[in-house]
mmCIF file of C-alpha atoms and ligand atoms in Angstrom:
data_model
loop_
_atom_site.group_PDB
_atom_site.id
_atom_site.type_symbol
_atom_site.label_atom_id
_atom_site.label_comp_id
_atom_site.label_asym_id
_atom_site.label_seq_id
_atom_site.Cartn_x
_atom_site.Cartn_y
_atom_site.Cartn_z
ATOM 1 C CA MET A 1 27.243 -22.549 3.783
ATOM 2 C CA SER A 2 25.397 -19.228 3.863
ATOM 3 C CA LYS A 3 24.317 -17.417 6.879
ATOM 4 C CA TYR A 4 20.654 -18.463 6.821
ATOM 5 C CA LYS A 5 21.650 -22.174 6.717
ATOM 6 C CA ARG A 6 23.563 -22.065 9.895
ATOM 7 C CA LYS A 7 22.189 -21.311 13.312
ATOM 8 C CA ASN A 8 18.572 -21.573 13.952
ATOM 9 C CA LYS A 9 16.921 -22.553 17.207
ATOM 10 C CA LYS A 10 13.674 -20.811 16.731
ATOM 11 C CA PRO A 11 10.545 -22.942 16.733
ATOM 12 C CA GLY A 12 8.749 -23.207 13.428
ATOM 13 C CA HIS A 13 11.872 -22.522 11.476
ATOM 14 C CA ARG A 14 13.049 -25.011 8.750
ATOM 15 C CA GLU A 15 16.567 -25.737 7.676
ATOM 16 C CA GLY A 16 17.684 -23.602 4.755
ATOM 17 C CA GLU A 17 15.030 -21.028 5.279
ATOM 18 C CA VAL A 18 15.072 -17.422 6.366
ATOM 19 C CA ARG A 19 14.692 -16.835 10.144
ATOM 20 C CA ALA A 20 11.538 -14.603 10.534
ATOM 21 C CA LYS A 21 12.448 -11.183 12.174
ATOM 22 C CA LYS A 22 9.592 -9.466 13.857
ATOM 23 C CA HIS A 23 11.116 -5.932 13.453
ATOM 24 C CA LEU A 24 10.779 -6.481 9.659
ATOM 25 C CA GLY A 25 7.151 -7.612 9.863
ATOM 26 C CA GLN A 26 8.206 -11.004 8.505
ATOM 27 C CA HIS A 27 5.353 -13.430 8.267
ATOM 28 C CA PHE A 28 6.128 -15.936 5.482
ATOM 29 C CA LEU A 29 3.307 -17.201 3.590
ATOM 30 C CA THR A 30 3.332 -20.919 3.445
ATOM 31 C CA ASP A 31 0.339 -21.807 1.248
ATOM 32 C CA GLU A 32 1.187 -21.757 -2.462
ATOM 33 C CA ASN A 33 -2.454 -21.677 -3.504
ATOM 34 C CA VAL A 34 -2.925 -18.453 -1.649
ATOM 35 C CA ALA A 35 0.283 -17.054 -3.122
ATOM 36 C CA GLU A 36 -0.828 -17.961 -6.647
ATOM 37 C CA LYS A 37 -4.171 -16.317 -6.073
ATOM 38 C CA ILE A 38 -2.541 -13.151 -4.903
ATOM 39 C CA ALA A 39 -0.047 -13.080 -7.873
ATOM 40 C CA LYS A 40 -3.133 -13.380 -10.129
ATOM 41 C CA THR A 41 -4.935 -10.348 -8.813
ATOM 42 C CA LEU A 42 -2.732 -8.266 -11.140
ATOM 43 C CA SER A 43 -4.057 -7.848 -14.742
ATOM 44 C CA PHE A 44 -0.436 -7.750 -16.283
ATOM 45 C CA SER A 45 -1.756 -5.584 -18.992
ATOM 46 C CA GLY A 46 -0.841 -2.016 -19.806
ATOM 47 C CA TYR A 47 2.618 -2.140 -18.189
ATOM 48 C CA ASN A 48 5.734 -4.238 -18.558
ATOM 49 C CA ASN A 49 7.218 -3.902 -15.059
ATOM 50 C CA VAL A 50 6.035 -5.398 -11.861
ATOM 51 C CA LEU A 51 7.567 -4.485 -8.540
ATOM 52 C CA GLU A 52 7.272 -6.840 -5.596
ATOM 53 C CA ILE A 53 7.803 -5.311 -2.190
ATOM 54 C CA GLY A 54 9.328 -7.764 0.536
ATOM 55 C CA PRO A 55 9.513 -11.004 -1.452
ATOM 56 C CA GLY A 56 11.106 -12.752 1.573
ATOM 57 C CA MET A 57 11.714 -16.314 0.322
ATOM 58 C CA GLY A 58 9.876 -15.690 -2.893
ATOM 59 C CA VAL A 59 6.504 -17.510 -2.451
ATOM 60 C CA LEU A 60 4.826 -14.915 -4.556
ATOM 61 C CA THR A 61 7.718 -14.162 -6.767
ATOM 62 C CA LYS A 62 7.607 -17.666 -8.151
ATOM 63 C CA PHE A 63 4.074 -17.062 -9.525
ATOM 64 C CA LEU A 64 4.889 -13.614 -10.758
ATOM 65 C CA LEU A 65 7.930 -15.051 -12.724
ATOM 66 C CA LYS A 66 5.389 -17.176 -14.723
ATOM 67 C CA GLN A 67 3.668 -14.072 -16.082
ATOM 68 C CA ASP A 68 4.597 -12.108 -19.121
ATOM 69 C CA ALA A 69 6.265 -9.197 -17.207
ATOM 70 C CA GLU A 70 9.597 -7.890 -16.145
ATOM 71 C CA VAL A 71 9.671 -8.585 -12.417
ATOM 72 C CA HIS A 72 11.742 -6.593 -9.933
ATOM 73 C CA VAL A 73 11.751 -7.252 -6.189
ATOM 74 C CA ILE A 74 12.718 -4.849 -3.340
ATOM 75 C CA GLU A 75 13.786 -6.469 -0.151
ATOM 76 C CA ILE A 76 15.385 -4.937 3.015
ATOM 77 C CA ASP A 77 16.499 -8.085 4.559
ATOM 78 C CA THR A 78 20.047 -9.246 3.776
ATOM 79 C CA GLU A 79 19.273 -12.941 4.576
ATOM 80 C CA SER A 80 16.248 -12.953 2.344
ATOM 81 C CA VAL A 81 18.210 -11.310 -0.494
ATOM 82 C CA THR A 82 20.859 -13.924 -0.252
ATOM 83 C CA TYR A 83 18.168 -16.603 -0.257
ATOM 84 C CA LEU A 84 16.656 -15.096 -3.387
ATOM 85 C CA GLN A 85 19.944 -14.945 -5.164
ATOM 86 C CA GLU A 86 20.564 -18.493 -4.576
ATOM 87 C CA ASN A 87 17.086 -19.698 -5.455
ATOM 88 C CA TYR A 88 15.847 -17.285 -7.972
ATOM 89 C CA ALA A 89 19.009 -16.727 -10.078
ATOM 90 C CA GLU A 90 16.822 -15.655 -13.063
ATOM 91 C CA LEU A 91 15.985 -12.345 -11.141
ATOM 92 C CA GLN A 92 19.666 -11.343 -11.351
ATOM 93 C CA GLU A 93 20.176 -7.649 -11.022
ATOM 94 C CA ARG A 94 16.396 -7.174 -10.525
ATOM 95 C CA ILE A 95 16.725 -7.948 -6.864
ATOM 96 C CA HIS A 96 17.131 -4.507 -5.193
ATOM 97 C CA GLN A 97 18.321 -4.611 -1.592
ATOM 98 C CA GLN A 98 16.761 -1.443 -0.426
ATOM 99 C CA ASP A 99 14.092 0.016 1.939
ATOM 100 C CA PHE A 100 11.044 0.501 -0.306
ATOM 101 C CA LEU A 101 10.085 3.637 1.644
ATOM 102 C CA LYS A 102 13.430 5.317 1.083
ATOM 103 C CA TYR A 103 14.534 4.180 -2.253
ATOM 104 C CA ASN A 104 14.198 6.368 -5.301
ATOM 105 C CA LEU A 105 12.373 3.953 -7.642
ATOM 106 C CA GLN A 106 13.068 6.085 -10.762
ATOM 107 C CA GLU A 107 16.592 4.742 -10.597
ATOM 108 C CA VAL A 108 15.028 1.435 -11.528
ATOM 109 C CA PHE A 109 12.113 2.361 -13.660
ATOM 110 C CA LYS A 110 12.898 5.870 -14.949
ATOM 111 C CA GLU A 111 9.647 7.323 -16.331
ATOM 112 C CA GLU A 112 8.240 3.792 -17.108
ATOM 113 C CA ALA A 113 4.998 2.450 -15.564
ATOM 114 C CA PHE A 114 5.136 -0.356 -13.090
ATOM 115 C CA ALA A 115 2.622 -2.317 -11.112
ATOM 116 C CA VAL A 116 3.234 -2.953 -7.405
ATOM 117 C CA ILE A 117 2.452 -6.096 -5.497
ATOM 118 C CA GLY A 118 3.297 -7.897 -2.257
ATOM 119 C CA ASN A 119 2.422 -9.707 0.845
ATOM 120 C CA PHE A 120 3.403 -6.448 2.536
ATOM 121 C CA PRO A 121 5.229 -5.871 5.983
ATOM 122 C CA TYR A 122 2.253 -4.903 8.035
ATOM 123 C CA ASN A 123 4.188 -2.517 10.252
ATOM 124 C CA ILE A 124 4.639 -0.087 7.342
ATOM 125 C CA SER A 125 1.560 -0.682 5.350
ATOM 126 C CA THR A 126 0.114 2.786 5.579
ATOM 127 C CA GLN A 127 3.496 4.301 4.527
ATOM 128 C CA ILE A 128 3.547 1.897 1.543
ATOM 129 C CA VAL A 129 0.137 3.163 0.363
ATOM 130 C CA PHE A 130 1.260 6.835 0.889
ATOM 131 C CA LYS A 131 4.367 6.134 -1.261
ATOM 132 C CA VAL A 132 2.224 4.626 -4.029
ATOM 133 C CA LEU A 133 -0.036 7.653 -3.957
ATOM 134 C CA GLU A 134 3.118 9.894 -4.321
ATOM 135 C CA MET A 135 4.162 7.911 -7.450
ATOM 136 C CA LYS A 136 0.770 7.196 -8.888
ATOM 137 C CA GLU A 137 1.769 8.742 -12.237
ATOM 138 C CA GLN A 138 3.725 5.654 -12.704
ATOM 139 C CA ILE A 139 1.736 3.029 -10.880
ATOM 140 C CA PRO A 140 -1.441 1.975 -12.811
ATOM 141 C CA GLU A 141 -2.121 -0.967 -10.640
ATOM 142 C CA PHE A 142 -1.413 -2.074 -7.081
ATOM 143 C CA SER A 143 -2.393 -5.278 -5.275
ATOM 144 C CA GLY A 144 -1.551 -7.415 -2.386
ATOM 145 C CA MET A 145 -2.036 -8.367 1.225
ATOM 146 C CA PHE A 146 -2.424 -6.134 4.276
ATOM 147 C CA GLN A 147 -3.750 -6.684 7.749
ATOM 148 C CA LYS A 148 -7.556 -7.209 6.919
ATOM 149 C CA GLU A 149 -8.566 -4.240 8.797
ATOM 150 C CA VAL A 150 -6.286 -1.886 6.705
ATOM 151 C CA ALA A 151 -7.392 -3.634 3.416
ATOM 152 C CA GLN A 152 -10.962 -3.105 4.309
ATOM 153 C CA ARG A 153 -10.469 0.471 5.438
ATOM 154 C CA ILE A 154 -8.828 1.395 2.087
ATOM 155 C CA CYS A 155 -11.858 -0.047 0.218
ATOM 156 C CA GLU A 156 -14.576 1.352 2.524
ATOM 157 C CA LYS A 157 -17.207 3.789 1.378
ATOM 158 C CA GLN A 158 -18.283 6.895 3.234
ATOM 159 C CA GLY A 159 -20.700 6.447 6.197
ATOM 160 C CA SER A 160 -18.870 3.614 7.687
ATOM 161 C CA LYS A 161 -16.992 3.762 11.044
ATOM 162 C CA THR A 162 -13.800 2.563 9.477
ATOM 163 C CA TYR A 163 -13.898 4.992 6.541
ATOM 164 C CA GLY A 164 -11.016 7.220 6.839
ATOM 165 C CA ILE A 165 -7.961 9.092 5.464
ATOM 166 C CA LEU A 166 -6.669 6.193 3.421
ATOM 167 C CA SER A 167 -10.073 5.433 2.007
ATOM 168 C CA VAL A 168 -10.604 9.006 0.646
ATOM 169 C CA LEU A 169 -7.044 9.606 -0.612
ATOM 170 C CA VAL A 170 -6.759 6.229 -2.398
ATOM 171 C CA GLN A 171 -10.328 6.408 -3.882
ATOM 172 C CA ALA A 172 -9.826 9.806 -5.363
ATOM 173 C CA PHE A 173 -7.316 8.225 -7.722
ATOM 174 C CA TYR A 174 -7.943 4.433 -7.742
ATOM 175 C CA TYR A 175 -10.848 1.953 -7.898
ATOM 176 C CA ALA A 176 -10.447 -0.135 -4.634
ATOM 177 C CA GLU A 177 -11.641 -3.773 -4.536
ATOM 178 C CA TYR A 178 -11.424 -5.994 -1.461
ATOM 179 C CA PHE A 179 -10.871 -9.520 -2.719
ATOM 180 C CA PHE A 180 -10.534 -12.095 -0.044
ATOM 181 C CA THR A 181 -9.500 -12.806 3.535
ATOM 182 C CA VAL A 182 -6.630 -14.993 4.501
ATOM 183 C CA PRO A 183 -6.282 -16.613 8.026
ATOM 184 C CA PRO A 184 -3.244 -16.553 10.231
ATOM 185 C CA SER A 185 -2.822 -20.267 9.831
ATOM 186 C CA VAL A 186 -1.194 -20.008 6.385
ATOM 187 C CA PHE A 187 1.752 -17.877 7.657
ATOM 188 C CA ASN A 188 4.965 -18.907 9.493
ATOM 189 C CA PRO A 189 5.002 -17.416 12.144
ATOM 190 C CA PRO A 190 1.272 -16.768 12.119
ATOM 191 C CA PRO A 191 0.238 -13.154 12.626
ATOM 192 C CA LYS A 192 -2.323 -12.221 15.444
ATOM 193 C CA VAL A 193 -4.770 -10.881 12.987
ATOM 194 C CA ASP A 194 -6.516 -11.991 9.675
ATOM 195 C CA SER A 195 -5.118 -10.628 6.501
ATOM 196 C CA GLY A 196 -7.057 -9.180 3.484
ATOM 197 C CA VAL A 197 -6.110 -9.038 -0.237
ATOM 198 C CA LEU A 198 -7.002 -5.959 -2.229
ATOM 199 C CA ARG A 199 -6.376 -4.476 -5.665
ATOM 200 C CA LEU A 200 -6.345 -0.826 -6.793
ATOM 201 C CA THR A 201 -6.848 0.105 -10.334
ATOM 202 C CA ARG A 202 -5.904 3.656 -11.337
ATOM 203 C CA LYS A 203 -8.784 5.693 -12.871
ATOM 204 C CA GLU A 204 -8.478 6.573 -16.503
ATOM 205 C CA ASP A 205 -8.525 10.211 -15.496
ATOM 206 C CA PHE A 206 -6.756 10.438 -12.187
ATOM 207 C CA SER A 207 -6.158 14.099 -12.076
ATOM 208 C CA ILE A 208 -8.263 15.813 -9.342
ATOM 209 C CA ALA A 209 -9.943 19.263 -10.166
ATOM 210 C CA CYS A 210 -8.332 20.875 -7.028
ATOM 211 C CA ASP A 211 -5.044 21.561 -5.597
ATOM 212 C CA GLU A 212 -3.765 18.140 -4.577
ATOM 213 C CA LYS A 213 -1.489 19.141 -1.613
ATOM 214 C CA LEU A 214 -4.457 21.120 -0.099
ATOM 215 C CA PHE A 215 -6.784 18.153 -0.714
ATOM 216 C CA PHE A 216 -4.452 15.923 1.273
ATOM 217 C CA ARG A 217 -4.062 18.481 3.984
ATOM 218 C CA ILE A 218 -7.840 18.918 4.351
ATOM 219 C CA VAL A 219 -8.552 15.256 4.463
ATOM 220 C CA LYS A 220 -5.961 14.539 7.043
ATOM 221 C CA THR A 221 -6.976 17.510 9.300
ATOM 222 C CA ALA A 222 -10.694 16.605 9.011
ATOM 223 C CA PHE A 223 -10.177 13.058 10.055
ATOM 224 C CA GLN A 224 -7.834 13.991 12.943
ATOM 225 C CA GLN A 225 -11.114 14.949 14.768
ATOM 226 C CA ARG A 226 -13.634 12.700 12.921
ATOM 227 C CA ARG A 227 -16.463 13.224 15.406
ATOM 228 C CA LYS A 228 -16.367 16.992 14.886
ATOM 229 C CA THR A 229 -18.183 18.978 12.070
ATOM 230 C CA LEU A 230 -15.981 20.327 9.474
ATOM 231 C CA ARG A 231 -16.708 23.716 10.689
ATOM 232 C CA ASN A 232 -14.869 22.788 13.959
ATOM 233 C CA SER A 233 -12.185 20.473 12.684
ATOM 234 C CA LEU A 234 -11.018 22.861 9.906
ATOM 235 C CA LYS A 235 -10.869 26.023 12.155
ATOM 236 C CA THR A 236 -7.193 26.115 11.666
ATOM 237 C CA PHE A 237 -7.717 27.202 8.028
ATOM 238 C CA ASN A 238 -9.157 30.493 9.256
ATOM 239 C CA LEU A 239 -11.865 30.648 6.590
ATOM 240 C CA PRO A 240 -14.127 33.659 6.386
ATOM 241 C CA ASP A 241 -17.591 33.349 8.041
ATOM 242 C CA ASN A 242 -19.631 33.453 4.820
ATOM 243 C CA ILE A 243 -17.698 30.333 3.574
ATOM 244 C CA ARG A 244 -18.156 28.508 6.889
ATOM 245 C CA GLU A 245 -21.895 28.972 6.587
ATOM 246 C CA ASP A 246 -22.008 26.611 3.686
ATOM 247 C CA THR A 247 -24.065 23.564 4.594
ATOM 248 C CA ILE A 248 -21.100 21.167 3.848
ATOM 249 C CA PHE A 249 -19.366 22.556 6.944
ATOM 250 C CA GLY A 250 -22.197 21.224 9.103
ATOM 251 C CA ARG A 251 -21.159 17.594 8.245
ATOM 252 C CA ARG A 252 -18.665 15.251 9.618
ATOM 253 C CA PRO A 253 -15.665 13.872 7.556
ATOM 254 C CA GLU A 254 -16.941 10.215 7.335
ATOM 255 C CA GLN A 255 -19.965 11.471 5.594
ATOM 256 C CA LEU A 256 -18.191 12.774 2.709
ATOM 257 C CA GLY A 257 -17.023 10.791 -0.403
ATOM 258 C CA PHE A 258 -13.843 11.770 -2.162
ATOM 259 C CA GLN A 259 -15.721 13.857 -4.729
ATOM 260 C CA GLU A 260 -17.272 15.911 -1.895
ATOM 261 C CA PHE A 261 -13.810 16.441 -0.327
ATOM 262 C CA ILE A 262 -12.628 17.678 -3.707
ATOM 263 C CA ASN A 263 -15.556 20.126 -3.787
ATOM 264 C CA LEU A 264 -14.774 21.162 -0.334
ATOM 265 C CA THR A 265 -11.162 21.831 -1.200
ATOM 266 C CA LEU A 266 -12.159 23.932 -4.146
ATOM 267 C CA LYS A 267 -14.377 25.961 -1.783
ATOM 268 C CA ILE A 268 -11.369 26.513 0.598
ATOM 269 C CA GLN A 269 -8.777 26.907 -2.063
ATOM 270 C CA PRO A 270 -9.067 30.649 -2.687
ATOM 271 C CA TYR A 271 -8.587 31.366 1.122
ATOM 272 C CA ALA A 272 -5.871 28.945 1.884
ATOM 273 C CA ILE A 273 -2.307 30.041 2.068
HETATM 274 N N1 LIG B 1 6.286 -11.891 0.544
HETATM 275 C C1 LIG B 1 6.925 -12.939 1.536
HETATM 276 C C2 LIG B 1 7.366 -12.171 2.871
HETATM 277 C C3 LIG B 1 6.286 -11.404 3.485
HETATM 278 S S1 LIG B 1 6.874 -10.698 5.065
HETATM 279 C C4 LIG B 1 5.849 -13.939 1.795
HETATM 280 O O1 LIG B 1 4.721 -13.764 1.535
HETATM 281 O O2 LIG B 1 6.262 -14.932 2.377
HETATM 282 C C5 LIG B 1 7.231 -9.083 4.568
HETATM 283 C C6 LIG B 1 8.573 -8.830 3.882
HETATM 284 O O3 LIG B 1 8.863 -7.494 3.618
HETATM 285 C C7 LIG B 1 9.844 -9.406 4.537
HETATM 286 O O4 LIG B 1 10.590 -10.221 3.775
HETATM 287 C C8 LIG B 1 10.618 -8.204 5.079
HETATM 288 O O5 LIG B 1 12.004 -8.386 5.163
HETATM 289 C C9 LIG B 1 10.278 -7.139 3.929
HETATM 290 N N2 LIG B 1 10.314 -5.887 4.246
HETATM 291 C C10 LIG B 1 10.063 -5.213 5.564
HETATM 292 N N3 LIG B 1 10.290 -3.898 5.407
HETATM 293 C C11 LIG B 1 10.678 -3.646 4.207
HETATM 294 C C12 LIG B 1 11.032 -2.439 3.586
HETATM 295 N N4 LIG B 1 10.974 -1.208 4.233
HETATM 296 N N5 LIG B 1 11.410 -2.444 2.274
HETATM 297 C C13 LIG B 1 11.514 -3.659 1.586
HETATM 298 N N6 LIG B 1 11.083 -4.815 2.155
HETATM 299 C C14 LIG B 1 10.698 -4.741 3.465
#
């Protein structure tokens, strides 16, 4: 008898299933219709590989395996990995027991393209998005479930209160679509918040016209003091006065779309070290 089948005294746990561990952000989806809907948010075209982050007991994996794609899963939890090995034998060596944030995915995919999907662990959702941005050359499509607020923020346009760093950085490279909201009642254990499903589709031309590292730095610095004008929040860049007189510096970060942040970066670029 394997470990997950033995002891379990927690309420809401069923015999033979993985015990939900809070520190791993484990909230298992119990509604197969929702799982199927999430799996179908990917287009499964233009790439052969799909990587699911945090499959847990495979509720989403089951529907991904029905698609014409090579499915890989990456799961940090030993107990879930054992469960997957026993219940999804067809995955074979495509189950990677690794921390998504730390693992070098080129060991799996080399230079090939792969789509990313998941009902993500909410405690590391922002870091997941940043890692996807780092690997965007290989990731044409990304979809899945976050806590609703995070999913909405990513898709938000300028001018809104929740528009922020993630919105700008993601939208510079991807089209972001918010799909649907999922209530806590379809999880075990239920999270405290609503969840939201989104999809990111990489733009055909996803190279930006300015220095990318500087663009990231400017966006992050500007939103650290989101109520201030750019003239104030970007003081640390020590720009010459004639540059800082440009009207764009009189605006606040939440008023700028990603293209305006690119234009801003181009203005700052000659003076940045
Ligand atoms: N997809 C499953 C489980 C969602 S819970 C379902 O919908 O039911 C989130 C899952 O992510 C858990 O299985 C958890 O173990 C896993 N996880 C948490 N941190 C991770 C990390 N850093 N790398 C890979 N998987 C992780």
